Amino acid sequence: MFPVRQPWLCKALGCYDCCIRCIGAVPYPSLVATLLCYAGMALFCGCGHEALTQTEVLVETYFARNVQDFAVMASFIKYFQYVIYGLASFFFLYGILLLAEGFYTTSAVKQTFGEFRSTQCGRCLSLTFIIVTYILAFIWLAVFAFTAIPVFFLFNMEQTCHTINILAETTPSINQHGWICMDARQYGLLPWNAMPGKACGMSLASICKSSEFYVTYDLYIAAFAGAGITLLALFVYMIATTYNYAVLRFLGRKGIR
């Protein structure tokens, strides 16, 4: 039906066939996981870094009068911010490696590039990535749970602020409700001998009206969401690398080296 003997048409069909082969060699699960990983780490690292800075300002302004009371927390925030820098760099490089491994295994499985086949070294490398990804997923599951702690603390604080706002509308003086407090020492942010360590009544109401509190709350929620997206990306990586390794093993048993 087509004049395939014409050179220009054969060349066009050859380019089309090459494009189809290249598209077929793209590891879409690994690509999606890489995009999720980068998006999650951008949220976690960027918002988490800024949220820690805002937390230090809030504690220093409203919950601690002595510098020594929050010195340990300030040091922890400083070191954890350095950890965030390291996490961003590590996951950036690891995402590139996993994506490259996905391209390799997909090409080997589909035998896209002529004599390119899976080798024992390639299968060993894929197994190494599987083990490392599983370990990272379990570690990041703990990070995801740890990220929920400040969200839980600020959620309780936001609910207390809501209660104070209701009482402020129904009573002539907020000082009558000085028993409504938020204690930062209960969440391990400050030592038990820190003064005042908690905010009550008018002091708590002033925190609730500040924009820094709601900005910090939103930043921690975004960091929590970023940790969840990164965890999802690791799960997708686990599924993709495990499947690719299983297929490579199958090809190896069939004698395709």
Tab-separated table of C-alpha atoms in Angstrom:
chain	number	residue	atom	x	y	z
A	1	MET	CA	0.000	0.000	0.000
A	2	PHE	CA	2.990	2.316	0.559
A	3	PRO	CA	5.818	3.068	-1.860
A	4	VAL	CA	8.417	1.640	0.523
A	5	ARG	CA	11.020	1.505	-2.243
A	6	GLN	CA	11.352	5.268	-2.134
A	7	PRO	CA	14.507	6.183	-0.105
A	8	TRP	CA	13.048	9.175	1.721
A	9	LEU	CA	10.098	7.160	3.001
A	10	CYS	CA	12.318	4.319	4.169
A	11	LYS	CA	14.455	6.830	6.041
A	12	ALA	CA	11.364	8.342	7.685
A	13	LEU	CA	10.111	4.908	8.712
A	14	GLY	CA	13.548	4.133	10.132
A	15	CYS	CA	13.484	7.283	12.287
A	16	TYR	CA	9.983	6.430	13.463
A	17	ASP	CA	11.061	2.904	14.379
A	18	CYS	CA	14.054	4.273	16.270
A	19	CYS	CA	11.851	6.687	18.201
A	20	ILE	CA	9.463	3.877	19.127
A	21	ARG	CA	12.369	1.798	20.397
A	22	CYS	CA	13.727	4.676	22.455
A	23	ILE	CA	10.308	5.391	23.971
A	24	GLY	CA	9.901	1.716	24.755
A	25	ALA	CA	13.234	1.718	26.594
A	26	VAL	CA	12.180	4.475	29.029
A	27	PRO	CA	11.713	3.100	32.580
A	28	TYR	CA	8.493	4.931	33.385
A	29	PRO	CA	8.131	3.633	36.997
A	30	SER	CA	11.690	4.727	37.809
A	31	LEU	CA	11.082	8.049	36.081
A	32	VAL	CA	7.899	8.673	38.069
A	33	ALA	CA	9.644	7.630	41.280
A	34	THR	CA	12.528	10.010	40.557
A	35	LEU	CA	10.169	12.932	39.992
A	36	LEU	CA	8.293	12.074	43.205
A	37	CYS	CA	11.547	11.761	45.109
A	38	TYR	CA	12.825	15.138	43.942
A	39	ALA	CA	9.502	16.847	44.651
A	40	GLY	CA	9.246	15.277	48.094
A	41	MET	CA	12.809	16.116	49.044
A	42	ALA	CA	12.374	19.700	47.829
A	43	LEU	CA	9.341	20.078	50.105
A	44	PHE	CA	10.919	18.284	53.044
A	45	CYS	CA	14.292	20.025	52.909
A	46	GLY	CA	13.116	23.524	51.979
A	47	CYS	CA	10.087	23.739	54.250
A	48	GLY	CA	11.745	21.751	57.031
A	49	HIS	CA	14.773	24.044	57.104
A	50	GLU	CA	12.633	27.173	57.323
A	51	ALA	CA	10.236	25.586	59.843
A	52	LEU	CA	13.124	24.785	62.195
A	53	THR	CA	14.317	28.393	61.999
A	54	GLN	CA	10.823	29.686	62.809
A	55	THR	CA	10.514	27.204	65.686
A	56	GLU	CA	13.666	28.545	67.289
A	57	VAL	CA	12.294	32.083	67.027
A	58	LEU	CA	8.945	31.109	68.583
A	59	VAL	CA	10.532	29.226	71.495
A	60	GLU	CA	13.036	31.981	72.167
A	61	THR	CA	10.347	34.679	72.078
A	62	TYR	CA	7.486	33.086	74.015
A	63	PHE	CA	8.603	29.978	75.920
A	64	ALA	CA	12.111	30.619	77.269
A	65	ARG	CA	13.645	33.587	79.046
A	66	ASN	CA	17.089	32.133	79.672
A	67	VAL	CA	19.355	31.426	76.728
A	68	GLN	CA	20.627	28.257	78.385
A	69	ASP	CA	17.129	26.786	78.428
A	70	PHE	CA	16.932	26.446	74.666
A	71	ALA	CA	20.668	26.094	73.917
A	72	VAL	CA	20.319	22.336	73.425
A	73	MET	CA	17.350	22.788	71.113
A	74	ALA	CA	19.179	25.483	69.131
A	75	SER	CA	22.172	23.167	68.681
A	76	PHE	CA	19.877	20.331	67.580
A	77	ILE	CA	18.196	22.600	65.040
A	78	LYS	CA	21.551	23.744	63.702
A	79	TYR	CA	22.877	20.203	63.258
A	80	PHE	CA	19.629	18.937	61.787
A	81	GLN	CA	19.717	21.711	59.199
A	82	TYR	CA	23.150	20.438	58.150
A	83	VAL	CA	21.635	16.945	57.935
A	84	ILE	CA	18.968	18.374	55.622
A	85	TYR	CA	21.693	19.672	53.298
A	86	GLY	CA	23.268	16.219	53.228
A	87	LEU	CA	19.921	14.503	52.613
A	88	ALA	CA	19.165	16.765	49.663
A	89	SER	CA	22.538	16.025	48.046
A	90	PHE	CA	22.360	12.284	48.741
A	91	PHE	CA	18.852	11.779	47.358
A	92	PHE	CA	19.666	13.879	44.299
A	93	LEU	CA	22.581	11.616	43.427
A	94	TYR	CA	20.784	8.422	44.447
A	95	GLY	CA	17.782	9.332	42.297
A	96	ILE	CA	20.070	9.737	39.282
A	97	LEU	CA	21.686	6.357	39.980
A	98	LEU	CA	18.343	4.591	40.319
A	99	LEU	CA	17.061	6.204	37.148
A	100	ALA	CA	20.197	5.124	35.283
A	101	GLU	CA	19.775	1.601	36.695
A	102	GLY	CA	16.179	1.656	35.487
A	103	PHE	CA	17.316	2.574	31.979
A	104	TYR	CA	19.900	-0.205	32.056
A	105	THR	CA	17.538	-2.924	33.224
A	106	THR	CA	14.736	-1.827	30.899
A	107	SER	CA	17.092	-1.872	27.916
A	108	ALA	CA	18.477	-5.239	28.951
A	109	VAL	CA	15.057	-6.754	29.446
A	110	LYS	CA	13.596	-5.479	26.206
A	111	GLN	CA	16.851	-6.097	24.290
A	112	THR	CA	16.471	-2.723	22.663
A	113	PHE	CA	20.017	-2.004	21.567
A	114	GLY	CA	21.068	-4.953	19.486
A	115	GLU	CA	23.507	-7.200	21.372
A	116	PHE	CA	23.084	-5.391	24.685
A	117	ARG	CA	22.228	-8.057	27.267
A	118	SER	CA	22.071	-8.418	31.023
A	119	THR	CA	25.289	-9.512	32.686
A	120	GLN	CA	26.075	-11.010	36.054
A	121	CYS	CA	27.643	-7.710	37.127
A	122	GLY	CA	24.490	-5.855	36.111
A	123	ARG	CA	22.295	-8.237	38.085
A	124	CYS	CA	24.566	-7.868	41.124
A	125	LEU	CA	24.332	-4.080	40.817
A	126	SER	CA	20.536	-4.285	40.618
A	127	LEU	CA	20.453	-6.468	43.742
A	128	THR	CA	22.619	-3.929	45.575
A	129	PHE	CA	20.208	-1.130	44.678
A	130	ILE	CA	17.294	-3.239	45.917
A	131	ILE	CA	18.936	-3.813	49.310
A	132	VAL	CA	19.937	-0.167	49.710
A	133	THR	CA	16.460	1.031	48.690
A	134	TYR	CA	14.776	-1.286	51.198
A	135	ILE	CA	17.051	-0.004	53.971
A	136	LEU	CA	16.379	3.611	52.990
A	137	ALA	CA	12.630	2.966	52.943
A	138	PHE	CA	12.668	1.640	56.509
A	139	ILE	CA	14.846	4.540	57.685
A	140	TRP	CA	12.653	7.067	55.919
A	141	LEU	CA	9.569	5.503	57.487
A	142	ALA	CA	11.045	6.495	60.865
A	143	VAL	CA	11.787	9.996	59.527
A	144	PHE	CA	8.193	10.253	58.304
A	145	ALA	CA	6.910	9.327	61.771
A	146	PHE	CA	9.335	11.765	63.423
A	147	THR	CA	8.127	14.575	61.155
A	148	ALA	CA	4.595	14.056	62.466
A	149	ILE	CA	5.625	15.105	66.011
A	150	PRO	CA	5.881	18.891	65.389
A	151	VAL	CA	2.702	18.730	63.295
A	152	PHE	CA	0.912	17.073	66.227
A	153	PHE	CA	2.265	19.690	68.661
A	154	LEU	CA	1.230	22.636	66.499
A	155	PHE	CA	-2.138	21.021	65.778
A	156	ASN	CA	-2.846	20.845	69.509
A	157	MET	CA	-1.673	24.420	69.851
A	158	GLU	CA	-3.944	25.520	67.012
A	159	GLN	CA	-6.906	23.819	68.706
A	160	THR	CA	-6.050	25.624	71.945
A	161	CYS	CA	-5.907	28.888	70.016
A	162	HIS	CA	-9.346	28.119	68.629
A	163	THR	CA	-10.637	27.628	72.176
A	164	ILE	CA	-9.136	30.920	73.309
A	165	ASN	CA	-10.708	32.764	70.376
A	166	ILE	CA	-14.119	31.370	71.284
A	167	LEU	CA	-13.699	32.336	74.941
A	168	ALA	CA	-12.516	35.811	73.952
A	169	GLU	CA	-15.800	36.324	72.088
A	170	THR	CA	-17.984	35.105	74.959
A	171	THR	CA	-16.195	36.546	78.032
A	172	PRO	CA	-15.222	40.144	78.790
A	173	SER	CA	-11.667	39.306	79.896
A	174	ILE	CA	-9.315	36.638	78.684
A	175	ASN	CA	-7.491	36.783	82.016
A	176	GLN	CA	-10.339	34.759	83.508
A	177	HIS	CA	-9.052	31.827	81.484
A	178	GLY	CA	-5.396	31.926	82.461
A	179	TRP	CA	-5.573	28.186	83.119
A	180	ILE	CA	-5.559	27.532	79.349
A	181	CYS	CA	-1.917	26.819	78.589
A	182	MET	CA	0.408	25.253	76.076
A	183	ASP	CA	3.491	23.649	77.648
A	184	ALA	CA	6.481	23.199	75.342
A	185	ARG	CA	8.270	21.111	77.978
A	186	GLN	CA	5.781	18.272	77.572
A	187	TYR	CA	6.970	17.750	73.995
A	188	GLY	CA	10.666	17.759	74.823
A	189	LEU	CA	11.375	21.146	73.263
A	190	LEU	CA	12.645	22.539	76.562
A	191	PRO	CA	13.978	21.038	79.807
A	192	TRP	CA	11.581	20.768	82.744
A	193	ASN	CA	13.379	23.533	84.673
A	194	ALA	CA	12.907	26.037	81.827
A	195	MET	CA	11.063	29.232	82.719
A	196	PRO	CA	8.321	29.887	81.899
A	197	GLY	CA	8.269	26.866	79.577
A	198	LYS	CA	4.603	27.400	78.810
A	199	ALA	CA	2.301	30.100	77.498
A	200	CYS	CA	-1.038	30.816	79.163
A	201	GLY	CA	-3.871	33.317	78.847
A	202	MET	CA	-2.876	36.538	77.170
A	203	SER	CA	0.592	35.242	76.282
A	204	LEU	CA	-0.904	32.298	74.421
A	205	ALA	CA	-3.451	34.570	72.770
A	206	SER	CA	-0.641	36.769	71.439
A	207	ILE	CA	1.058	33.710	69.943
A	208	CYS	CA	-2.201	32.699	68.290
A	209	LYS	CA	-2.495	36.121	66.668
A	210	SER	CA	1.061	36.107	65.321
A	211	SER	CA	1.684	35.239	61.694
A	212	GLU	CA	4.872	33.356	62.613
A	213	PHE	CA	2.845	30.629	64.324
A	214	TYR	CA	0.652	29.880	61.313
A	215	VAL	CA	3.585	30.116	58.901
A	216	THR	CA	5.508	27.598	61.012
A	217	TYR	CA	2.465	25.320	61.154
A	218	ASP	CA	2.052	25.398	57.372
A	219	LEU	CA	5.771	24.770	56.844
A	220	TYR	CA	5.722	21.685	59.059
A	221	ILE	CA	2.662	20.366	57.230
A	222	ALA	CA	4.459	20.854	53.906
A	223	ALA	CA	7.580	19.122	55.261
A	224	PHE	CA	5.414	16.247	56.522
A	225	ALA	CA	3.803	15.944	53.086
A	226	GLY	CA	7.241	16.033	51.456
A	227	ALA	CA	8.425	13.178	53.685
A	228	GLY	CA	5.334	11.186	52.695
A	229	ILE	CA	5.936	11.811	48.981
A	230	THR	CA	9.563	10.710	49.357
A	231	LEU	CA	8.452	7.553	51.153
A	232	LEU	CA	6.020	6.838	48.317
A	233	ALA	CA	8.847	7.337	45.810
A	234	LEU	CA	11.007	4.831	47.692
A	235	PHE	CA	8.184	2.287	47.617
A	236	VAL	CA	7.854	2.764	43.849
A	237	TYR	CA	11.627	2.348	43.531
A	238	MET	CA	11.406	-0.875	45.536
A	239	ILE	CA	8.710	-2.290	43.265
A	240	ALA	CA	10.466	-1.242	40.051
A	241	THR	CA	13.941	-2.479	41.017
A	242	THR	CA	12.596	-5.763	42.394
A	243	TYR	CA	10.619	-6.422	39.214
A	244	ASN	CA	13.558	-5.550	36.965
A	245	TYR	CA	15.895	-7.775	38.959
A	246	ALA	CA	13.429	-10.677	38.826
A	247	VAL	CA	13.147	-10.357	35.042
A	248	LEU	CA	16.932	-10.148	34.677
A	249	ARG	CA	17.273	-13.336	36.699
A	250	PHE	CA	14.704	-14.980	34.448
A	251	LEU	CA	16.679	-13.938	31.364
A	252	GLY	CA	19.840	-15.268	32.949
A	253	ARG	CA	18.273	-18.668	33.507
A	254	LYS	CA	17.143	-18.680	29.885
A	255	GLY	CA	20.766	-18.304	28.869
A	256	ILE	CA	20.625	-14.650	27.813
A	257	ARG	CA	23.808	-13.075	29.167
